[in-house]
C-alpha cells in the first residue's frame, strides 16, 4: 500500500478506494484485511464515524468474515484499480450541500474491480465515496490528511 500521508486529499481518496476493493485470501486472513482498512480509518473525537460504520461499509463491498472464509477455499482475490475521482464541488450533491466543516473533503472514486477465484473471474466497476479530513480542520492531523470514512453502500454514494 502506498503511504496515505500528506495534504493530497484526492490522492488519499484514490489510495483508500483501491485498498477497500483489494484483498487476497491466499496471503491474508479476513482479520488482516480488516486491520489494514482499520489502519486507514481515523476516528474523530466526537464519535461521528464509529468503527461499526467501517464494518458496515466494508461488508457492502460483498465481503464478510463468513464469505471471506468461503472465498479462501476458492483461492479468491480481488484487485481494485481507481479509474476516476471527483471531489467536493465536482459532485452535484456537495455543490448543493457542502461539507459540514472546512477541511473535510468528499471524493467519489470509480474503481475497476476484478474478482478472481480458481473457477474464473468477474470484472465490474464500483463507486466508493471517501471522506478525507485535512487542515485547517481542528481534528485533522497537523502533517496532512486522514480518511475519516467511506461509503460503499449504493444508497450512500455521493454523486
PDB file of C-alpha atoms in Angstrom:
ATOM      1  CA  UNK A   1       0.000   0.000   0.000  1.00  0.00           C
ATOM      2  CA  UNK A   2       1.225   3.493  -0.815  1.00  0.00           C
ATOM      3  CA  UNK A   3       1.709   5.860   2.101  1.00  0.00           C
ATOM      4  CA  UNK A   4      -1.549   7.777   2.594  1.00  0.00           C
ATOM      5  CA  UNK A   5       0.066  10.889   4.080  1.00  0.00           C
ATOM      6  CA  UNK A   6       0.291  14.485   3.002  1.00  0.00           C
ATOM      7  CA  UNK A   7      -2.194  17.130   2.031  1.00  0.00           C
ATOM      8  CA  UNK A   8      -3.246  15.481  -1.244  1.00  0.00           C
ATOM      9  CA  UNK A   9      -6.816  14.533  -0.337  1.00  0.00           C
ATOM     10  CA  UNK A  10      -7.500  13.311  -3.890  1.00  0.00           C
ATOM     11  CA  UNK A  11      -4.512  11.002  -3.753  1.00  0.00           C
ATOM     12  CA  UNK A  12      -5.535   9.701  -0.341  1.00  0.00           C
ATOM     13  CA  UNK A  13      -9.084   9.061  -1.609  1.00  0.00           C
ATOM     14  CA  UNK A  14      -7.687   7.106  -4.579  1.00  0.00           C
ATOM     15  CA  UNK A  15      -5.415   5.010  -2.353  1.00  0.00           C
ATOM     16  CA  UNK A  16      -8.218   4.317   0.124  1.00  0.00           C
ATOM     17  CA  UNK A  17     -10.712   3.335  -2.598  1.00  0.00           C
ATOM     18  CA  UNK A  18      -8.248   0.875  -4.096  1.00  0.00           C
ATOM     19  CA  UNK A  19      -7.467  -0.582  -0.671  1.00  0.00           C
ATOM     20  CA  UNK A  20     -11.178  -1.020   0.092  1.00  0.00           C
ATOM     21  CA  UNK A  21     -11.546  -3.115  -3.058  1.00  0.00           C
ATOM     22  CA  UNK A  22      -8.287  -5.098  -2.825  1.00  0.00           C
ATOM     23  CA  UNK A  23      -7.685  -8.301  -0.834  1.00  0.00           C
ATOM     24  CA  UNK A  24      -6.198 -11.758  -1.328  1.00  0.00           C
ATOM     25  CA  UNK A  25      -7.377 -14.834   0.574  1.00  0.00           C
ATOM     26  CA  UNK A  26      -4.208 -16.678  -0.483  1.00  0.00           C
ATOM     27  CA  UNK A  27      -1.960 -14.420   1.585  1.00  0.00           C
ATOM     28  CA  UNK A  28      -4.157 -12.613   4.142  1.00  0.00           C
ATOM     29  CA  UNK A  29      -6.814 -13.535   6.650  1.00  0.00           C
ATOM     30  CA  UNK A  30     -10.024 -11.526   6.988  1.00  0.00           C
ATOM     31  CA  UNK A  31      -8.617 -10.078  10.220  1.00  0.00           C
ATOM     32  CA  UNK A  32      -5.526  -8.855   8.381  1.00  0.00           C
ATOM     33  CA  UNK A  33      -7.608  -7.240   5.628  1.00  0.00           C
ATOM     34  CA  UNK A  34      -9.858  -5.617   8.234  1.00  0.00           C
ATOM     35  CA  UNK A  35      -6.814  -4.394  10.208  1.00  0.00           C
ATOM     36  CA  UNK A  36      -5.330  -2.825   7.075  1.00  0.00           C
ATOM     37  CA  UNK A  37      -8.571  -0.913   6.437  1.00  0.00           C
ATOM     38  CA  UNK A  38      -8.927  -0.031  10.104  1.00  0.00           C
ATOM     39  CA  UNK A  39      -5.421   1.440   9.907  1.00  0.00           C
ATOM     40  CA  UNK A  40      -6.638   3.890   7.259  1.00  0.00           C
ATOM     41  CA  UNK A  41      -9.762   4.889   9.239  1.00  0.00           C
ATOM     42  CA  UNK A  42      -9.088   7.747  11.672  1.00  0.00           C
ATOM     43  CA  UNK A  43     -11.681   8.080  14.427  1.00  0.00           C
ATOM     44  CA  UNK A  44     -12.976  11.584  15.088  1.00  0.00           C
ATOM     45  CA  UNK A  45     -13.084  12.781  18.708  1.00  0.00           C
ATOM     46  CA  UNK A  46     -16.838  13.412  18.564  1.00  0.00           C
ATOM     47  CA  UNK A  47     -17.541   9.750  17.716  1.00  0.00           C
ATOM     48  CA  UNK A  48     -19.354  10.624  14.485  1.00  0.00           C
ATOM     49  CA  UNK A  49     -17.509   7.934  12.498  1.00  0.00           C
ATOM     50  CA  UNK A  50     -17.584   4.791  14.660  1.00  0.00           C
ATOM     51  CA  UNK A  51     -15.779   1.635  13.579  1.00  0.00           C
ATOM     52  CA  UNK A  52     -19.185  -0.054  13.206  1.00  0.00           C
ATOM     53  CA  UNK A  53     -19.685   2.105  10.096  1.00  0.00           C
ATOM     54  CA  UNK A  54     -16.359   0.843   8.712  1.00  0.00           C
ATOM     55  CA  UNK A  55     -17.554  -2.752   9.124  1.00  0.00           C
ATOM     56  CA  UNK A  56     -20.961  -1.996   7.601  1.00  0.00           C
ATOM     57  CA  UNK A  57     -19.470  -0.233   4.585  1.00  0.00           C
ATOM     58  CA  UNK A  58     -16.767  -2.866   4.006  1.00  0.00           C
ATOM     59  CA  UNK A  59     -19.461  -5.536   4.077  1.00  0.00           C
ATOM     60  CA  UNK A  60     -21.314  -3.503   1.418  1.00  0.00           C
ATOM     61  CA  UNK A  61     -18.448  -4.422  -0.940  1.00  0.00           C
ATOM     62  CA  UNK A  62     -19.670  -8.029  -0.726  1.00  0.00           C
ATOM     63  CA  UNK A  63     -17.216  -9.374   1.838  1.00  0.00           C
ATOM     64  CA  UNK A  64     -17.959 -10.524   5.372  1.00  0.00           C
ATOM     65  CA  UNK A  65     -15.919 -12.729   7.688  1.00  0.00           C
ATOM     66  CA  UNK A  66     -18.094 -15.687   6.644  1.00  0.00           C
ATOM     67  CA  UNK A  67     -17.884 -15.113   2.891  1.00  0.00           C
ATOM     68  CA  UNK A  68     -14.150 -14.494   3.168  1.00  0.00           C
ATOM     69  CA  UNK A  69     -13.700 -17.974   4.635  1.00  0.00           C
ATOM     70  CA  UNK A  70     -15.686 -19.491   1.764  1.00  0.00           C
ATOM     71  CA  UNK A  71     -13.711 -17.441  -0.756  1.00  0.00           C
ATOM     72  CA  UNK A  72     -10.435 -18.613   0.796  1.00  0.00           C
ATOM     73  CA  UNK A  73     -11.419 -22.165  -0.130  1.00  0.00           C
ATOM     74  CA  UNK A  74     -11.640 -20.949  -3.734  1.00  0.00           C
ATOM     75  CA  UNK A  75      -8.255 -19.142  -3.600  1.00  0.00           C
ATOM     76  CA  UNK A  76     -10.082 -15.886  -4.296  1.00  0.00           C
ATOM     77  CA  UNK A  77      -8.615 -12.448  -4.553  1.00  0.00           C
ATOM     78  CA  UNK A  78      -9.852  -9.014  -5.580  1.00  0.00           C
ATOM     79  CA  UNK A  79      -7.946  -6.215  -7.235  1.00  0.00           C
ATOM     80  CA  UNK A  80      -9.317  -2.673  -7.279  1.00  0.00           C
ATOM     81  CA  UNK A  81      -7.854  -0.062  -9.600  1.00  0.00           C
ATOM     82  CA  UNK A  82      -9.035   3.530  -9.366  1.00  0.00           C
ATOM     83  CA  UNK A  83     -10.205   4.879 -12.698  1.00  0.00           C
ATOM     84  CA  UNK A  84     -11.501   8.347 -11.875  1.00  0.00           C
ATOM     85  CA  UNK A  85     -12.114  10.653  -8.942  1.00  0.00           C
ATOM     86  CA  UNK A  86     -14.457  13.588  -8.411  1.00  0.00           C
ATOM     87  CA  UNK A  87     -14.252  15.666  -5.231  1.00  0.00           C
ATOM     88  CA  UNK A  88     -16.130  18.420  -3.432  1.00  0.00           C
ATOM     89  CA  UNK A  89     -17.672  20.907  -5.893  1.00  0.00           C
ATOM     90  CA  UNK A  90     -17.333  18.394  -8.726  1.00  0.00           C
ATOM     91  CA  UNK A  91     -20.091  16.401  -7.017  1.00  0.00           C
ATOM     92  CA  UNK A  92     -23.569  17.872  -7.532  1.00  0.00           C
ATOM     93  CA  UNK A  93     -24.755  16.829  -4.085  1.00  0.00           C
ATOM     94  CA  UNK A  94     -21.876  18.712  -2.440  1.00  0.00           C
ATOM     95  CA  UNK A  95     -22.457  21.819  -4.528  1.00  0.00           C
ATOM     96  CA  UNK A  96     -25.970  21.903  -3.030  1.00  0.00           C
ATOM     97  CA  UNK A  97     -24.957  20.674   0.447  1.00  0.00           C
ATOM     98  CA  UNK A  98     -21.280  21.477   1.194  1.00  0.00           C
ATOM     99  CA  UNK A  99     -19.245  19.503   3.720  1.00  0.00           C
ATOM    100  CA  UNK A 100     -20.100  20.451   7.316  1.00  0.00           C
ATOM    101  CA  UNK A 101     -16.644  21.863   8.110  1.00  0.00           C
ATOM    102  CA  UNK A 102     -13.687  23.438   6.358  1.00  0.00           C
ATOM    103  CA  UNK A 103     -11.050  20.812   5.613  1.00  0.00           C
ATOM    104  CA  UNK A 104     -13.454  17.891   5.163  1.00  0.00           C
ATOM    105  CA  UNK A 105     -13.327  16.656   1.581  1.00  0.00           C
ATOM    106  CA  UNK A 106     -15.620  14.120  -0.041  1.00  0.00           C
ATOM    107  CA  UNK A 107     -14.428  12.274  -3.125  1.00  0.00           C
ATOM    108  CA  UNK A 108     -16.234   9.622  -5.127  1.00  0.00           C
ATOM    109  CA  UNK A 109     -13.885   7.233  -6.832  1.00  0.00           C
ATOM    110  CA  UNK A 110     -14.820   4.861  -9.639  1.00  0.00           C
ATOM    111  CA  UNK A 111     -12.922   1.635  -9.034  1.00  0.00           C
ATOM    112  CA  UNK A 112     -12.467  -1.065 -11.651  1.00  0.00           C
ATOM    113  CA  UNK A 113     -12.699  -4.331  -9.734  1.00  0.00           C
ATOM    114  CA  UNK A 114     -11.631  -7.817 -10.771  1.00  0.00           C
ATOM    115  CA  UNK A 115     -12.728 -10.727  -8.575  1.00  0.00           C
ATOM    116  CA  UNK A 116     -10.799 -13.931  -9.282  1.00  0.00           C
ATOM    117  CA  UNK A 117     -11.271 -17.454  -7.978  1.00  0.00           C
ATOM    118  CA  UNK A 118      -9.949 -20.836  -9.041  1.00  0.00           C
ATOM    119  CA  UNK A 119     -13.141 -21.078 -11.146  1.00  0.00           C
ATOM    120  CA  UNK A 120     -12.848 -17.823 -13.105  1.00  0.00           C
ATOM    121  CA  UNK A 121     -13.130 -14.070 -12.877  1.00  0.00           C
ATOM    122  CA  UNK A 122     -15.708 -11.311 -12.746  1.00  0.00           C
ATOM    123  CA  UNK A 123     -14.938  -7.692 -13.646  1.00  0.00           C
ATOM    124  CA  UNK A 124     -17.088  -4.674 -12.816  1.00  0.00           C
ATOM    125  CA  UNK A 125     -16.934  -1.016 -11.816  1.00  0.00           C
ATOM    126  CA  UNK A 126     -17.825   0.105  -8.303  1.00  0.00           C
ATOM    127  CA  UNK A 127     -18.120   3.618  -6.893  1.00  0.00           C
ATOM    128  CA  UNK A 128     -16.929   4.404  -3.383  1.00  0.00           C
ATOM    129  CA  UNK A 129     -17.211   7.756  -1.605  1.00  0.00           C
ATOM    130  CA  UNK A 130     -14.275   8.569   0.651  1.00  0.00           C
ATOM    131  CA  UNK A 131     -14.265  11.288   3.308  1.00  0.00           C
ATOM    132  CA  UNK A 132     -10.876  12.879   3.994  1.00  0.00           C
ATOM    133  CA  UNK A 133     -10.153  15.305   6.830  1.00  0.00           C
ATOM    134  CA  UNK A 134      -7.372  17.846   6.189  1.00  0.00           C
ATOM    135  CA  UNK A 135      -6.097  21.055   7.759  1.00  0.00           C
ATOM    136  CA  UNK A 136      -7.470  23.565   8.674  1.00  0.00           C
ATOM    137  CA  UNK A 137      -9.975  21.208  10.345  1.00  0.00           C
ATOM    138  CA  UNK A 138      -9.028  21.136  14.037  1.00  0.00           C
ATOM    139  CA  UNK A 139      -9.433  17.331  14.063  1.00  0.00           C
ATOM    140  CA  UNK A 140      -7.089  16.809  11.080  1.00  0.00           C
ATOM    141  CA  UNK A 141      -3.516  15.609  11.506  1.00  0.00           C
ATOM    142  CA  UNK A 142      -1.059  18.503  11.587  1.00  0.00           C
ATOM    143  CA  UNK A 143       1.100  16.931   8.874  1.00  0.00           C
ATOM    144  CA  UNK A 144      -1.589  16.141   6.298  1.00  0.00           C
ATOM    145  CA  UNK A 145      -4.903  14.419   5.750  1.00  0.00           C
ATOM    146  CA  UNK A 146      -6.632  11.327   7.092  1.00  0.00           C
ATOM    147  CA  UNK A 147      -9.505   9.172   5.894  1.00  0.00           C
ATOM    148  CA  UNK A 148     -12.409   9.502   8.304  1.00  0.00           C
ATOM    149  CA  UNK A 149     -14.956   7.405   6.446  1.00  0.00           C
ATOM    150  CA  UNK A 150     -16.134   5.817   3.252  1.00  0.00           C
ATOM    151  CA  UNK A 151     -19.408   4.715   1.735  1.00  0.00           C
ATOM    152  CA  UNK A 152     -19.742   1.630  -0.448  1.00  0.00           C
ATOM    153  CA  UNK A 153     -23.464   1.161   0.179  1.00  0.00           C
ATOM    154  CA  UNK A 154     -25.144   2.213  -3.105  1.00  0.00           C
ATOM    155  CA  UNK A 155     -27.700   4.477  -1.390  1.00  0.00           C
ATOM    156  CA  UNK A 156     -24.936   6.414   0.377  1.00  0.00           C
ATOM    157  CA  UNK A 157     -22.588   7.082  -2.559  1.00  0.00           C
ATOM    158  CA  UNK A 158     -22.203  10.837  -3.158  1.00  0.00           C
ATOM    159  CA  UNK A 159     -22.623  11.899  -6.809  1.00  0.00           C
TER     160      UNK A 159
END
